[in-house]
C-alpha cells in the first residue's frame, strides 16, 4: 500500500478486509479483535493482510473511515436536505427505525469506536472527532438553512441546537444499546426536536408533532 | 469471596484491588486490562487476587458496582434533592464542573463500561442497565416531586423528560470525551433543562436561565 496503486482486485480485497474488521470490532470492540481474527474471518494470509495494512493501527484508521462513511451516508439520506422541522422528524424516524430493526443490538458505529479508543489512541480520537464534527456540520447546515428562511425567532443559536441534537442522539443510542430498548433514544431526540419546534416563528400544522 | 466473611484487613485489600481495577479499566478499557496488570498495580500476588475474585468477570462486576456508587454518589450530591428547576441547573453545573476539572479526559465511568461491555458480556450489560435505571429513577423522582408541587403544566410527561435528560447527559459526556471540549455537554444539558423550564406553569425569576 503506502501510496502504491492497487489493482481493481486489490481494491476489492482491501475493502473486504476493512469490512470484516469493522464488523468484528463493532461486535467485540477493537482490543478483542486481533489481526489474526481478521485474517481468519476474511480468509486471507498474514502476508496478504500486511500487504494492505502496515499494522493494526492502519486497520483501525480504515475502519473509522468506513464507519464514518456508513453512518453519515445513512444520515445523509435525510439530514443533508433539512429545510423544515418535518425533515428533522423524518431523520428521527430513520434513526429510530434502524435501531428498532437492529433490536437495539450494537451501538452507533462511530460512538462505539469513540468510547473504545478515546483514551488509548490519540490518533483515532482525533480522526473520530473529525467525523463527529462533520455530522455536527451537516446538522448545523440544516438548521442554518431554516434560520436563513426566517423560520427561527431572532437570536436563536441554531449551532448550539445542532450540537445538542447530536449529543442527545448519541446518548440515546448508547442507552438504547444498554437497555435493549429505544425509549431513551426516542425520549432524547423527541425532546430536543420538540424544543427546536418551540423556537420557530411559526409552526405550520404539518410540521408539528406532539411529545 | 463466595460468602466467606472477610477480616477488616481483607475488606481493605479487596477494596484496593477493585479501585485499582476500576482505574485501569477506565483508562484502558476492560479488554486491555489483564488480571496481571491489576495484580501488579495493586502490588499483590496472583493467589491473593484469586482469594478475593474467582475470575476477571467477578472483578468486572465489582468494578461496575464501585463505579455505579461513585457516579450516583456524585450525582446524589445534587440530584436527590431536586425540588425546582434551579436544582437541575445546579446539577448541570456540578457535572460540567467535574468534566472541566478532568479536562474532558475519560468518559462517564458507567457510560464507558456500557459501551465497552454491552455486546460481549450480557451479565455486565444487565448490571449496567440496573445502574442506569437507578440514575433514571433519581431524575424521575425529582421531576415527579416538582409535578406534585404543581410546577408542571397538566399532561407533562416528566418520566420521559427525566430519560431525555439522562440520555442528553450521556451523549454530551461521550462527545466531550472525543472532542476534549465541554461544548457538547453544555449544549445538550442546557437544551433539555431549558425545555423542561418551558413546561413549568410559572417561572420564578430566580430559577430561570437563558440558553
Short mmCIF file of C-alpha atoms in Angstrom, two decimals:
data_model
loop_
_atom_site.label_atom_id
_atom_site.label_comp_id
_atom_site.label_asym_id
_atom_site.label_seq_id
_atom_site.Cartn_x
_atom_site.Cartn_y
_atom_site.Cartn_z
CA UNK A 1 0.00 0.00 0.00
CA UNK A 2 1.67 3.17 1.23
CA UNK A 3 0.93 5.06 -1.93
CA UNK A 4 1.22 2.20 -4.41
CA UNK A 5 -1.66 1.85 -6.85
CA UNK A 6 -3.90 -1.14 -6.25
CA UNK A 7 -5.42 -3.24 -8.99
CA UNK A 8 -9.19 -3.50 -9.07
CA UNK A 9 -8.89 -6.90 -7.39
CA UNK A 10 -6.55 -5.38 -4.84
CA UNK A 11 -9.08 -2.68 -4.01
CA UNK A 12 -11.76 -5.34 -3.59
CA UNK A 13 -9.56 -7.39 -1.27
CA UNK A 14 -8.65 -4.34 0.77
CA UNK A 15 -12.30 -3.28 1.06
CA UNK A 16 -13.26 -6.78 2.16
CA UNK A 17 -10.62 -6.80 4.89
CA UNK A 18 -11.82 -3.43 6.19
CA UNK A 19 -15.48 -4.54 6.15
CA UNK A 20 -14.62 -7.72 8.05
CA UNK A 21 -12.52 -5.79 10.56
CA UNK A 22 -15.30 -3.22 11.02
CA UNK A 23 -17.87 -5.93 11.76
CA UNK A 24 -15.63 -7.75 14.24
CA UNK A 25 -14.66 -4.52 16.01
CA UNK A 26 -18.32 -3.45 16.20
CA UNK A 27 -19.24 -6.81 17.76
CA UNK A 28 -16.27 -7.24 20.13
CA UNK A 29 -14.51 -3.92 20.43
CA UNK A 30 -11.11 -3.09 18.98
CA UNK A 31 -8.95 -4.68 21.69
CA UNK A 32 -10.79 -8.02 21.50
CA UNK A 33 -10.28 -8.16 17.73
CA UNK A 34 -6.82 -9.47 16.78
CA UNK A 35 -5.20 -9.19 13.38
CA UNK A 36 -5.35 -12.99 13.31
CA UNK A 37 -9.14 -12.88 13.86
CA UNK A 38 -9.47 -10.55 10.88
CA UNK A 39 -7.23 -12.73 8.67
CA UNK A 40 -9.26 -15.78 9.51
CA UNK A 41 -12.65 -14.11 9.03
CA UNK A 42 -11.53 -12.58 5.71
CA UNK A 43 -9.96 -15.86 4.60
CA UNK A 44 -6.58 -14.36 3.81
CA UNK A 45 -2.99 -14.95 4.81
CA UNK A 46 -0.91 -12.82 7.13
CA UNK A 47 1.29 -11.66 4.25
CA UNK A 48 -1.79 -10.64 2.26
CA UNK A 49 -3.12 -8.58 5.15
CA UNK A 50 0.22 -6.86 5.76
CA UNK A 51 0.43 -6.14 2.03
CA UNK A 52 -2.51 -3.79 2.54
CA UNK A 53 -2.08 -2.63 6.15
CA UNK A 54 1.21 -1.88 7.89
CA UNK A 55 -0.22 -2.69 11.34
CA UNK A 56 -3.41 -2.84 13.38
CA UNK A 57 -3.40 0.94 13.71
CA UNK A 58 -3.70 1.28 9.93
CA UNK A 59 -6.63 -1.15 10.00
CA UNK A 60 -8.33 0.83 12.78
CA UNK A 61 -7.92 4.04 10.77
CA UNK A 62 -9.52 2.37 7.75
CA UNK A 63 -12.37 1.02 9.90
CA UNK A 64 -13.08 4.50 11.29
CA UNK A 65 -13.25 5.88 7.74
CA UNK A 66 -15.61 3.11 6.66
CA UNK A 67 -17.90 3.55 9.66
CA UNK A 68 -17.92 7.32 9.23
CA UNK A 69 -18.94 6.94 5.59
CA UNK A 70 -21.60 4.39 6.54
CA UNK A 71 -23.10 6.43 9.39
CA UNK A 72 -23.09 9.74 7.58
CA UNK A 73 -24.18 8.02 4.40
CA UNK A 74 -27.26 6.82 6.25
CA UNK A 75 -27.71 10.17 7.96
CA UNK A 76 -27.31 11.98 4.69
CA UNK A 77 -30.37 10.15 3.43
CA UNK A 78 -32.34 12.61 5.47
CA UNK A 79 -30.04 15.12 7.06
CA UNK A 80 -28.45 16.77 4.08
CA UNK A 81 -31.79 18.14 2.89
CA UNK A 82 -33.20 19.62 6.11
CA UNK A 83 -35.35 22.63 5.27
CA UNK A 84 -38.04 22.44 7.96
CA UNK A 85 -38.87 20.76 11.24
CA UNK A 86 -40.60 17.86 9.49
CA UNK A 87 -37.25 16.92 7.96
CA UNK A 88 -35.77 16.56 11.46
CA UNK A 89 -38.69 14.36 12.46
CA UNK A 90 -38.12 12.23 9.35
CA UNK A 91 -34.47 11.84 10.30
CA UNK A 92 -35.51 10.91 13.85
CA UNK A 93 -37.83 8.23 12.43
CA UNK A 94 -35.00 6.91 10.27
CA UNK A 95 -32.59 6.64 13.22
CA UNK A 96 -35.21 5.01 15.47
CA UNK A 97 -36.26 2.68 12.64
CA UNK A 98 -32.68 1.48 12.14
CA UNK A 99 -32.29 0.93 15.89
CA UNK A 100 -35.58 -0.99 16.05
CA UNK A 101 -34.58 -3.16 13.10
CA UNK A 102 -31.35 -3.98 14.95
CA UNK A 103 -33.27 -4.85 18.13
CA UNK A 104 -31.05 -2.24 19.77
CA UNK A 105 -28.05 -4.57 19.44
CA UNK A 106 -24.76 -2.74 18.89
CA UNK A 107 -24.14 0.93 19.40
CA UNK A 108 -23.62 3.74 16.95
CA UNK A 109 -20.55 2.57 14.97
CA UNK A 110 -18.84 5.94 15.49
CA UNK A 111 -19.93 6.31 19.11
CA UNK A 112 -18.74 2.80 19.99
CA UNK A 113 -15.34 3.39 18.41
CA UNK A 114 -15.11 6.72 20.23
CA UNK A 115 -15.76 5.20 23.64
CA UNK A 116 -13.40 2.34 22.81
CA UNK A 117 -10.45 4.36 21.54
CA UNK A 118 -10.64 7.88 23.02
CA UNK A 119 -8.26 7.19 25.92
CA UNK A 120 -5.86 4.74 24.32
CA UNK A 121 -5.31 6.03 20.77
CA UNK A 122 -4.90 9.79 20.30
CA UNK A 123 -4.74 9.48 16.52
CA UNK A 124 -8.02 7.54 16.40
CA UNK A 125 -9.62 10.00 18.81
CA UNK A 126 -8.74 12.92 16.54
CA UNK A 127 -10.00 11.02 13.49
CA UNK A 128 -13.30 10.26 15.26
CA UNK A 129 -13.60 13.89 16.39
CA UNK A 130 -13.37 14.89 12.71
CA UNK A 131 -16.26 12.56 11.83
CA UNK A 132 -18.39 13.92 14.66
CA UNK A 133 -17.52 17.45 13.51
CA UNK A 134 -18.76 16.51 10.03
CA UNK A 135 -22.00 15.12 11.50
CA UNK A 136 -22.40 18.31 13.53
CA UNK A 137 -21.71 20.40 10.40
CA UNK A 138 -24.49 18.64 8.49
CA UNK A 139 -26.95 19.30 11.32
CA UNK A 140 -25.80 22.92 11.65
CA UNK A 141 -26.21 23.48 7.93
CA UNK A 142 -29.78 22.20 8.03
CA UNK A 143 -30.78 24.39 10.96
CA UNK A 144 -28.93 27.36 9.44
CA UNK A 145 -30.93 26.98 6.24
CA UNK A 146 -34.12 27.04 8.31
CA UNK A 147 -32.83 30.19 10.04
CA UNK A 148 -31.99 31.81 6.70
CA UNK A 149 -35.56 31.16 5.62
CA UNK A 150 -36.73 33.12 8.67
CA UNK A 151 -38.15 30.10 10.46
CA UNK A 152 -36.44 30.80 13.79
CA UNK A 153 -37.01 33.62 16.24
CA UNK A 154 -34.21 36.19 16.20
CA UNK A 155 -31.25 35.28 18.37
CA UNK A 156 -31.83 31.52 18.21
CA UNK A 157 -28.45 29.78 18.46
CA UNK A 158 -29.02 27.07 15.86
CA UNK A 159 -25.40 25.89 16.02
CA UNK A 160 -25.87 25.05 19.69
CA UNK A 161 -29.16 23.27 18.97
CA UNK A 162 -27.42 21.18 16.30
CA UNK A 163 -24.77 20.10 18.78
CA UNK A 164 -27.42 19.35 21.42
CA UNK A 165 -29.34 17.19 18.95
CA UNK A 166 -26.21 15.25 18.04
CA UNK A 167 -25.34 14.68 21.72
CA UNK A 168 -28.91 13.66 22.60
CA UNK A 169 -28.87 11.19 19.70
CA UNK A 170 -25.54 9.72 20.81
CA UNK A 171 -26.68 9.35 24.41
CA UNK A 172 -29.97 7.86 23.27
CA UNK A 173 -28.14 5.34 21.10
CA UNK A 174 -25.84 4.34 23.98
CA UNK A 175 -28.71 3.90 26.46
CA UNK A 176 -30.77 2.02 23.86
CA UNK A 177 -27.84 -0.36 23.48
CA UNK A 178 -27.51 -0.91 27.24
CA UNK A 179 -31.26 -1.19 27.81
CA UNK A 180 -32.09 -3.03 24.56
CA UNK A 181 -34.95 -0.57 24.26
CA UNK A 182 -35.46 2.51 22.09
CA UNK A 183 -37.22 4.50 24.85
CA UNK A 184 -34.15 6.60 25.76
CA UNK A 185 -33.39 7.31 22.09
CA UNK A 186 -36.90 8.48 21.30
CA UNK A 187 -37.20 10.47 24.56
CA UNK A 188 -33.92 12.31 23.89
CA UNK A 189 -34.45 13.01 20.18
CA UNK A 190 -38.11 13.93 20.66
CA UNK A 191 -37.34 16.33 23.49
CA UNK A 192 -34.64 18.20 21.57
CA UNK A 193 -36.60 18.34 18.30
CA UNK A 194 -39.73 19.42 20.17
CA UNK A 195 -37.68 22.15 21.82
CA UNK A 196 -36.38 23.26 18.42
CA UNK A 197 -40.04 23.42 17.36
CA UNK A 198 -40.84 25.83 20.20
CA UNK A 199 -38.25 28.25 18.80
CA UNK A 200 -39.89 28.51 15.38
CA UNK A 201 -41.55 31.79 14.50
CA UNK A 202 -44.48 29.88 13.14
CA UNK A 203 -45.48 26.25 13.32
CA UNK A 204 -47.17 25.05 10.13
CA UNK A 205 -49.60 22.35 11.18
CA UNK A 206 -47.95 19.72 9.00
CA UNK A 207 -44.59 20.06 10.71
CA UNK A 208 -45.71 19.83 14.33
CA UNK A 209 -45.64 16.67 16.36
CA UNK A 210 -46.57 16.49 19.99
CA UNK A 211 -44.33 14.83 22.56
CA UNK B 1 -15.47 -14.11 48.07
CA UNK B 2 -18.11 -16.77 47.77
CA UNK B 3 -19.86 -15.87 51.01
CA UNK B 4 -16.91 -16.12 53.39
CA UNK B 5 -16.58 -13.29 55.91
CA UNK B 6 -13.59 -11.00 55.36
CA UNK B 7 -11.48 -9.50 58.10
CA UNK B 8 -11.24 -5.72 58.20
CA UNK B 9 -7.84 -6.01 56.51
CA UNK B 10 -9.36 -8.35 53.95
CA UNK B 11 -12.06 -5.82 53.14
CA UNK B 12 -9.41 -3.14 52.71
CA UNK B 13 -7.35 -5.33 50.38
CA UNK B 14 -10.41 -6.27 48.34
CA UNK B 15 -11.49 -2.60 48.06
CA UNK B 16 -7.99 -1.64 46.96
CA UNK B 17 -7.98 -4.28 44.23
CA UNK B 18 -11.35 -3.07 42.94
CA UNK B 19 -10.27 0.58 42.98
CA UNK B 20 -7.07 -0.26 41.08
CA UNK B 21 -9.02 -2.37 38.57
CA UNK B 22 -11.59 0.40 38.12
CA UNK B 23 -8.90 2.98 37.38
CA UNK B 24 -7.07 0.74 34.88
CA UNK B 25 -10.30 -0.22 33.12
CA UNK B 26 -11.39 3.42 32.95
CA UNK B 27 -8.03 4.37 31.39
CA UNK B 28 -7.59 1.42 29.02
CA UNK B 29 -10.91 -0.36 28.71
CA UNK B 30 -11.74 -3.78 30.15
CA UNK B 31 -10.17 -5.92 27.42
CA UNK B 32 -6.84 -4.07 27.60
CA UNK B 33 -6.66 -4.59 31.38
CA UNK B 34 -5.36 -8.03 32.31
CA UNK B 35 -5.61 -9.67 35.71
CA UNK B 36 -1.80 -9.50 35.77
CA UNK B 37 -1.93 -5.72 35.22
CA UNK B 38 -4.26 -5.40 38.21
CA UNK B 39 -2.07 -7.62 40.41
CA UNK B 40 0.99 -5.60 39.56
CA UNK B 41 -0.70 -2.21 40.05
CA UNK B 42 -2.20 -3.35 43.38
CA UNK B 43 1.10 -4.91 44.47
CA UNK B 44 -0.41 -8.29 45.27
CA UNK B 45 0.20 -11.89 44.24
CA UNK B 46 -1.95 -13.95 41.93
CA UNK B 47 -3.07 -16.17 44.82
CA UNK B 48 -4.12 -13.11 46.82
CA UNK B 49 -6.19 -11.78 43.94
CA UNK B 50 -7.90 -15.11 43.34
CA UNK B 51 -8.60 -15.32 47.06
CA UNK B 52 -10.98 -12.40 46.57
CA UNK B 53 -12.14 -12.82 42.97
CA UNK B 54 -12.89 -16.10 41.20
CA UNK B 55 -12.09 -14.65 37.77
CA UNK B 56 -11.95 -11.47 35.72
CA UNK B 57 -15.74 -11.50 35.42
CA UNK B 58 -16.07 -11.21 39.20
CA UNK B 59 -13.65 -8.28 39.14
CA UNK B 60 -15.63 -6.59 36.36
CA UNK B 61 -18.84 -6.99 38.38
CA UNK B 62 -17.17 -5.39 41.41
CA UNK B 63 -15.83 -2.55 39.25
CA UNK B 64 -19.32 -1.83 37.88
CA UNK B 65 -20.69 -1.67 41.44
CA UNK B 66 -17.92 0.69 42.52
CA UNK B 67 -18.38 2.99 39.52
CA UNK B 68 -22.15 2.99 39.97
CA UNK B 69 -21.74 4.02 43.61
CA UNK B 70 -19.19 6.66 42.67
CA UNK B 71 -21.25 8.18 39.83
CA UNK B 72 -24.56 8.15 41.67
CA UNK B 73 -22.84 9.24 44.85
CA UNK B 74 -21.60 12.30 42.99
CA UNK B 75 -24.94 12.79 41.25
CA UNK B 76 -26.75 12.41 44.53
CA UNK B 77 -24.90 15.47 45.78
CA UNK B 78 -27.44 17.41 43.84
CA UNK B 79 -29.94 15.10 42.21
CA UNK B 80 -31.59 13.52 45.22
CA UNK B 81 -32.95 16.85 46.41
CA UNK B 82 -34.46 18.25 43.21
CA UNK B 83 -37.48 20.38 44.07
CA UNK B 84 -37.28 23.09 41.39
CA UNK B 85 -35.60 23.93 38.10
CA UNK B 86 -32.71 25.67 39.85
CA UNK B 87 -31.75 22.30 41.37
CA UNK B 88 -31.40 20.84 37.86
CA UNK B 89 -29.19 23.76 36.87
CA UNK B 90 -27.06 23.19 39.96
CA UNK B 91 -26.66 19.54 38.99
CA UNK B 92 -25.75 20.59 35.44
CA UNK B 93 -23.08 22.91 36.85
CA UNK B 94 -21.74 20.08 39.01
CA UNK B 95 -21.47 17.68 36.04
CA UNK B 96 -19.87 20.30 33.80
CA UNK B 97 -17.53 21.35 36.61
CA UNK B 98 -16.31 17.79 37.09
CA UNK B 99 -15.78 17.39 33.33
CA UNK B 100 -13.88 20.69 33.19
CA UNK B 101 -11.67 19.69 36.13
CA UNK B 102 -10.88 16.45 34.26
CA UNK B 103 -10.01 18.39 31.08
CA UNK B 104 -12.62 16.17 29.45
CA UNK B 105 -10.29 13.17 29.75
CA UNK B 106 -12.11 9.88 30.30
CA UNK B 107 -15.79 9.25 29.80
CA UNK B 108 -18.60 8.71 32.27
CA UNK B 109 -17.40 5.65 34.22
CA UNK B 110 -20.77 3.92 33.71
CA UNK B 111 -21.16 5.03 30.10
CA UNK B 112 -17.65 3.86 29.21
CA UNK B 113 -18.23 0.45 30.77
CA UNK B 114 -21.57 0.22 28.96
CA UNK B 115 -20.05 0.88 25.55
CA UNK B 116 -17.19 -1.47 26.36
CA UNK B 117 -19.21 -4.44 27.62
CA UNK B 118 -22.73 -4.26 26.16
CA UNK B 119 -22.05 -6.61 23.23
CA UNK B 120 -19.59 -9.01 24.82
CA UNK B 121 -20.86 -9.57 28.37
CA UNK B 122 -24.62 -10.00 28.86
CA UNK B 123 -24.30 -10.16 32.66
CA UNK B 124 -22.37 -6.89 32.77
CA UNK B 125 -24.84 -5.28 30.37
CA UNK B 126 -27.75 -6.18 32.66
CA UNK B 127 -25.85 -4.92 35.70
CA UNK B 128 -25.10 -1.62 33.95
CA UNK B 129 -28.72 -1.33 32.82
CA UNK B 130 -29.73 -1.56 36.50
CA UNK B 131 -27.40 1.30 37.40
CA UNK B 132 -28.76 3.44 34.56
CA UNK B 133 -32.28 2.58 35.75
CA UNK B 134 -31.34 3.82 39.22
CA UNK B 135 -29.95 7.06 37.76
CA UNK B 136 -33.15 7.46 35.74
CA UNK B 137 -35.23 6.75 38.87
CA UNK B 138 -33.47 9.53 40.79
CA UNK B 139 -34.14 12.00 37.97
CA UNK B 140 -37.76 10.85 37.65
CA UNK B 141 -38.30 11.25 41.38
CA UNK B 142 -37.03 14.83 41.30
CA UNK B 143 -39.22 15.82 38.36
CA UNK B 144 -42.19 13.97 39.89
CA UNK B 145 -41.80 15.96 43.11
CA UNK B 146 -41.88 19.16 41.04
CA UNK B 147 -45.03 17.87 39.31
CA UNK B 148 -46.63 17.02 42.67
CA UNK B 149 -45.99 20.58 43.76
CA UNK B 150 -47.96 21.76 40.73
CA UNK B 151 -44.95 23.19 38.93
CA UNK B 152 -45.65 21.49 35.58
CA UNK B 153 -48.47 22.07 33.15
CA UNK B 154 -51.04 19.27 33.18
CA UNK B 155 -50.14 16.32 30.99
CA UNK B 156 -46.38 16.90 31.15
CA UNK B 157 -44.64 13.52 30.88
CA UNK B 158 -41.92 14.09 33.45
CA UNK B 159 -40.73 10.47 33.27
CA UNK B 160 -39.90 10.95 29.62
CA UNK B 161 -38.13 14.24 30.35
CA UNK B 162 -36.03 12.50 33.00
CA UNK B 163 -34.95 9.85 30.49
CA UNK B 164 -34.22 12.52 27.88
CA UNK B 165 -32.05 14.42 30.35
CA UNK B 166 -30.10 11.28 31.23
CA UNK B 167 -29.55 10.45 27.55
CA UNK B 168 -28.54 14.01 26.70
CA UNK B 169 -26.06 13.96 29.58
CA UNK B 170 -24.58 10.65 28.44
CA UNK B 171 -24.24 11.79 24.85
CA UNK B 172 -22.74 15.07 26.00
CA UNK B 173 -20.20 13.25 28.14
CA UNK B 174 -19.23 10.96 25.24
CA UNK B 175 -18.79 13.84 22.78
CA UNK B 176 -16.91 15.89 25.38
CA UNK B 177 -14.52 12.95 25.74
CA UNK B 178 -13.98 12.66 21.96
CA UNK B 179 -13.71 16.41 21.40
CA UNK B 180 -11.86 17.21 24.67
CA UNK B 181 -14.32 20.08 24.98
CA UNK B 182 -17.39 20.58 27.17
CA UNK B 183 -19.40 22.34 24.42
CA UNK B 184 -21.50 19.28 23.51
CA UNK B 185 -22.20 18.50 27.16
CA UNK B 186 -23.37 22.02 27.98
CA UNK B 187 -25.37 22.32 24.74
CA UNK B 188 -27.19 19.03 25.41
CA UNK B 189 -27.88 19.55 29.12
CA UNK B 190 -28.81 23.21 28.66
CA UNK B 191 -31.22 22.44 25.83
CA UNK B 192 -33.08 19.74 27.75
CA UNK B 193 -33.20 21.69 31.04
CA UNK B 194 -34.30 24.82 29.17
CA UNK B 195 -37.03 22.77 27.53
CA UNK B 196 -38.13 21.46 30.92
CA UNK B 197 -38.31 25.11 32.01
CA UNK B 198 -40.71 25.92 29.17
CA UNK B 199 -43.12 23.33 30.57
CA UNK B 200 -43.38 24.94 34.01
CA UNK B 201 -46.66 26.58 34.92
CA UNK B 202 -44.73 29.54 36.26
CA UNK B 203 -41.11 30.52 36.06
CA UNK B 204 -39.89 32.24 39.22
CA UNK B 205 -37.20 34.67 38.13
CA UNK B 206 -34.56 33.03 40.32
CA UNK B 207 -34.90 29.64 38.63
CA UNK B 208 -34.70 30.73 35.01
CA UNK B 209 -31.52 30.71 32.98
CA UNK B 210 -31.36 31.69 29.36
CA UNK B 211 -29.68 29.49 26.76
#
